[in-house]
Amino acid sequence: MALRYEEKTGVLRRMIFRVRNELKAGWPEQAYVAGVCRLAEDEGVPIEPKVRRWLAHKGQEIHLFEADLIAWDLIVLEFKVLAQPGFAPEHYSQIIQYLKFWKKDLGVFHLS
C-alpha cells in the first residue's frame, strides 16, 4: 500500500531533518519553520508559511486558525517544540481541526 503523497512527504521529511540536524534542539518553533521555508525556496517546493484564516459562523469571525506551513497546497505541516517527551492528545485534535478547516487530507508533525 502506497503512502499518501509519498514522494512529496519524503522531500518534506528530508528538509525537516536537515534543518533539525543543522540547528539542533532548543530553538523556538518559528526557527525551524523559517529554516524549512528557506530550504523549500532553494529546492523549488511551493510552501506557504503561517497561513491564517478565520472560521466564520453566522457572518461573524469566531476563531483564527494558523497553520505553520502548507506545502503544495496539499499537506499541512505543524512544528512542535516540546518541553517533555511525548505527544499530547490536543496535538492530534489540532491537526485534525486543521485538516478539516483547510480541506486537506494529510498532516505532518515535526517534534523537537
PDB file of C-alpha atoms in Angstrom:
ATOM      1  CA  MET A   1       0.000   0.000   0.000  1.00  0.00           C
ATOM      2  CA  ALA A   2       1.464   3.339  -1.038  1.00  0.00           C
ATOM      3  CA  LEU A   3       1.589   6.259   1.328  1.00  0.00           C
ATOM      4  CA  ARG A   4      -0.377   9.375   0.511  1.00  0.00           C
ATOM      5  CA  TYR A   5       1.837  11.871  -1.352  1.00  0.00           C
ATOM      6  CA  GLU A   6       4.817   9.611  -0.632  1.00  0.00           C
ATOM      7  CA  GLU A   7       7.315  11.441  -2.831  1.00  0.00           C
ATOM      8  CA  LYS A   8       6.293  14.873  -1.546  1.00  0.00           C
ATOM      9  CA  THR A   9       6.356  13.815   2.101  1.00  0.00           C
ATOM     10  CA  GLY A  10       9.805  12.323   1.501  1.00  0.00           C
ATOM     11  CA  VAL A  11      11.011  15.710   0.266  1.00  0.00           C
ATOM     12  CA  LEU A  12       9.453  17.423   3.303  1.00  0.00           C
ATOM     13  CA  ARG A  13      10.952  14.931   5.763  1.00  0.00           C
ATOM     14  CA  ARG A  14      14.416  15.393   4.262  1.00  0.00           C
ATOM     15  CA  MET A  15      14.116  19.172   4.573  1.00  0.00           C
ATOM     16  CA  ILE A  16      12.818  18.956   8.154  1.00  0.00           C
ATOM     17  CA  PHE A  17      15.582  16.568   9.233  1.00  0.00           C
ATOM     18  CA  ARG A  18      18.233  18.669   7.536  1.00  0.00           C
ATOM     19  CA  VAL A  19      17.103  21.804   9.384  1.00  0.00           C
ATOM     20  CA  ARG A  20      16.830  19.894  12.676  1.00  0.00           C
ATOM     21  CA  ASN A  21      20.320  18.400  12.264  1.00  0.00           C
ATOM     22  CA  GLU A  22      21.846  21.770  11.409  1.00  0.00           C
ATOM     23  CA  LEU A  23      20.104  23.822  14.120  1.00  0.00           C
ATOM     24  CA  LYS A  24      19.978  21.073  16.777  1.00  0.00           C
ATOM     25  CA  ALA A  25      17.363  21.176  19.557  1.00  0.00           C
ATOM     26  CA  GLY A  26      16.321  24.024  21.773  1.00  0.00           C
ATOM     27  CA  TRP A  27      15.100  26.728  19.400  1.00  0.00           C
ATOM     28  CA  PRO A  28      11.620  28.198  19.105  1.00  0.00           C
ATOM     29  CA  GLU A  29       9.211  26.610  16.670  1.00  0.00           C
ATOM     30  CA  GLN A  30       9.472  29.579  14.305  1.00  0.00           C
ATOM     31  CA  ALA A  31      13.217  28.984  13.805  1.00  0.00           C
ATOM     32  CA  TYR A  32      12.549  25.515  12.393  1.00  0.00           C
ATOM     33  CA  VAL A  33       9.672  26.814  10.263  1.00  0.00           C
ATOM     34  CA  ALA A  34      11.918  29.545   8.816  1.00  0.00           C
ATOM     35  CA  GLY A  35      14.681  27.022   8.101  1.00  0.00           C
ATOM     36  CA  VAL A  36      12.323  24.717   6.222  1.00  0.00           C
ATOM     37  CA  CYS A  37      10.932  27.687   4.287  1.00  0.00           C
ATOM     38  CA  ARG A  38      14.450  28.653   3.212  1.00  0.00           C
ATOM     39  CA  LEU A  39      15.209  25.111   2.026  1.00  0.00           C
ATOM     40  CA  ALA A  40      11.844  24.881   0.261  1.00  0.00           C
ATOM     41  CA  GLU A  41      12.614  28.075  -1.631  1.00  0.00           C
ATOM     42  CA  ASP A  42      16.053  26.742  -2.614  1.00  0.00           C
ATOM     43  CA  GLU A  43      14.529  23.440  -3.796  1.00  0.00           C
ATOM     44  CA  GLY A  44      11.523  24.928  -5.571  1.00  0.00           C
ATOM     45  CA  VAL A  45       8.978  23.413  -3.199  1.00  0.00           C
ATOM     46  CA  PRO A  46       5.810  25.529  -3.072  1.00  0.00           C
ATOM     47  CA  ILE A  47       5.220  26.304   0.578  1.00  0.00           C
ATOM     48  CA  GLU A  48       3.046  28.840   2.381  1.00  0.00           C
ATOM     49  CA  PRO A  49       4.214  29.752   5.896  1.00  0.00           C
ATOM     50  CA  LYS A  50       1.955  30.829   8.745  1.00  0.00           C
ATOM     51  CA  VAL A  51      -1.269  30.538   6.788  1.00  0.00           C
ATOM     52  CA  ARG A  52      -4.031  32.353   8.706  1.00  0.00           C
ATOM     53  CA  ARG A  53      -7.751  32.260   8.152  1.00  0.00           C
ATOM     54  CA  TRP A  54     -10.822  32.919  10.249  1.00  0.00           C
ATOM     55  CA  LEU A  55     -13.618  30.446  10.865  1.00  0.00           C
ATOM     56  CA  ALA A  56     -16.905  32.275  10.435  1.00  0.00           C
ATOM     57  CA  HIS A  57     -20.269  31.487  11.943  1.00  0.00           C
ATOM     58  CA  LYS A  58     -23.400  33.452  11.030  1.00  0.00           C
ATOM     59  CA  GLY A  59     -21.276  36.079   9.335  1.00  0.00           C
ATOM     60  CA  GLN A  60     -19.000  36.597  12.334  1.00  0.00           C
ATOM     61  CA  GLU A  61     -15.344  35.614  12.631  1.00  0.00           C
ATOM     62  CA  ILE A  62     -15.181  33.319  15.641  1.00  0.00           C
ATOM     63  CA  HIS A  63     -11.790  31.581  15.564  1.00  0.00           C
ATOM     64  CA  LEU A  64      -8.448  32.264  13.887  1.00  0.00           C
ATOM     65  CA  PHE A  65      -6.615  29.211  12.555  1.00  0.00           C
ATOM     66  CA  GLU A  66      -2.900  29.401  11.772  1.00  0.00           C
ATOM     67  CA  ALA A  67      -1.037  26.504  10.190  1.00  0.00           C
ATOM     68  CA  ASP A  68       2.765  26.568  10.404  1.00  0.00           C
ATOM     69  CA  LEU A  69       3.159  25.557   6.752  1.00  0.00           C
ATOM     70  CA  ILE A  70       1.095  24.254   3.862  1.00  0.00           C
ATOM     71  CA  ALA A  71       3.115  22.543   1.119  1.00  0.00           C
ATOM     72  CA  TRP A  72       1.974  22.045  -2.482  1.00  0.00           C
ATOM     73  CA  ASP A  73      -1.458  23.227  -1.292  1.00  0.00           C
ATOM     74  CA  LEU A  74      -1.859  19.585  -0.157  1.00  0.00           C
ATOM     75  CA  ILE A  75      -0.044  18.926   3.115  1.00  0.00           C
ATOM     76  CA  VAL A  76      -0.386  20.742   6.446  1.00  0.00           C
ATOM     77  CA  LEU A  77       2.853  20.821   8.463  1.00  0.00           C
ATOM     78  CA  GLU A  78       2.915  21.571  12.177  1.00  0.00           C
ATOM     79  CA  PHE A  79       6.049  22.032  14.255  1.00  0.00           C
ATOM     80  CA  LYS A  80       6.065  21.388  17.999  1.00  0.00           C
ATOM     81  CA  VAL A  81       8.866  22.179  20.424  1.00  0.00           C
ATOM     82  CA  LEU A  82       8.071  20.007  23.430  1.00  0.00           C
ATOM     83  CA  ALA A  83       9.352  20.593  26.947  1.00  0.00           C
ATOM     84  CA  GLN A  84       8.974  16.905  27.768  1.00  0.00           C
ATOM     85  CA  PRO A  85       8.866  13.730  25.684  1.00  0.00           C
ATOM     86  CA  GLY A  86       5.557  12.527  24.393  1.00  0.00           C
ATOM     87  CA  PHE A  87       2.787  13.749  22.199  1.00  0.00           C
ATOM     88  CA  ALA A  88      -0.201  15.394  23.864  1.00  0.00           C
ATOM     89  CA  PRO A  89      -3.734  14.446  22.785  1.00  0.00           C
ATOM     90  CA  GLU A  90      -4.503  18.085  21.979  1.00  0.00           C
ATOM     91  CA  HIS A  91      -1.896  17.954  19.200  1.00  0.00           C
ATOM     92  CA  TYR A  92      -3.910  15.227  17.480  1.00  0.00           C
ATOM     93  CA  SER A  93      -7.095  17.241  17.737  1.00  0.00           C
ATOM     94  CA  GLN A  94      -5.261  20.336  16.445  1.00  0.00           C
ATOM     95  CA  ILE A  95      -4.060  18.624  13.261  1.00  0.00           C
ATOM     96  CA  ILE A  96      -7.497  17.060  12.696  1.00  0.00           C
ATOM     97  CA  GLN A  97      -9.104  20.506  13.017  1.00  0.00           C
ATOM     98  CA  TYR A  98      -6.548  21.985  10.610  1.00  0.00           C
ATOM     99  CA  LEU A  99      -7.130  19.243   8.042  1.00  0.00           C
ATOM    100  CA  LYS A 100     -10.877  19.746   8.279  1.00  0.00           C
ATOM    101  CA  PHE A 101     -10.623  23.548   8.168  1.00  0.00           C
ATOM    102  CA  TRP A 102      -8.249  23.714   5.177  1.00  0.00           C
ATOM    103  CA  LYS A 103      -9.907  20.714   3.483  1.00  0.00           C
ATOM    104  CA  LYS A 104      -6.661  18.735   3.264  1.00  0.00           C
ATOM    105  CA  ASP A 105      -6.167  15.024   3.760  1.00  0.00           C
ATOM    106  CA  LEU A 106      -2.609  14.809   5.104  1.00  0.00           C
ATOM    107  CA  GLY A 107      -0.897  16.432   8.051  1.00  0.00           C
ATOM    108  CA  VAL A 108       2.741  16.077   9.109  1.00  0.00           C
ATOM    109  CA  PHE A 109       4.184  16.895  12.536  1.00  0.00           C
ATOM    110  CA  HIS A 110       7.745  17.685  13.429  1.00  0.00           C
ATOM    111  CA  LEU A 111       8.561  17.321  17.105  1.00  0.00           C
ATOM    112  CA  SER A 112      11.649  18.836  18.604  1.00  0.00           C
TER     113      SER A 112
END
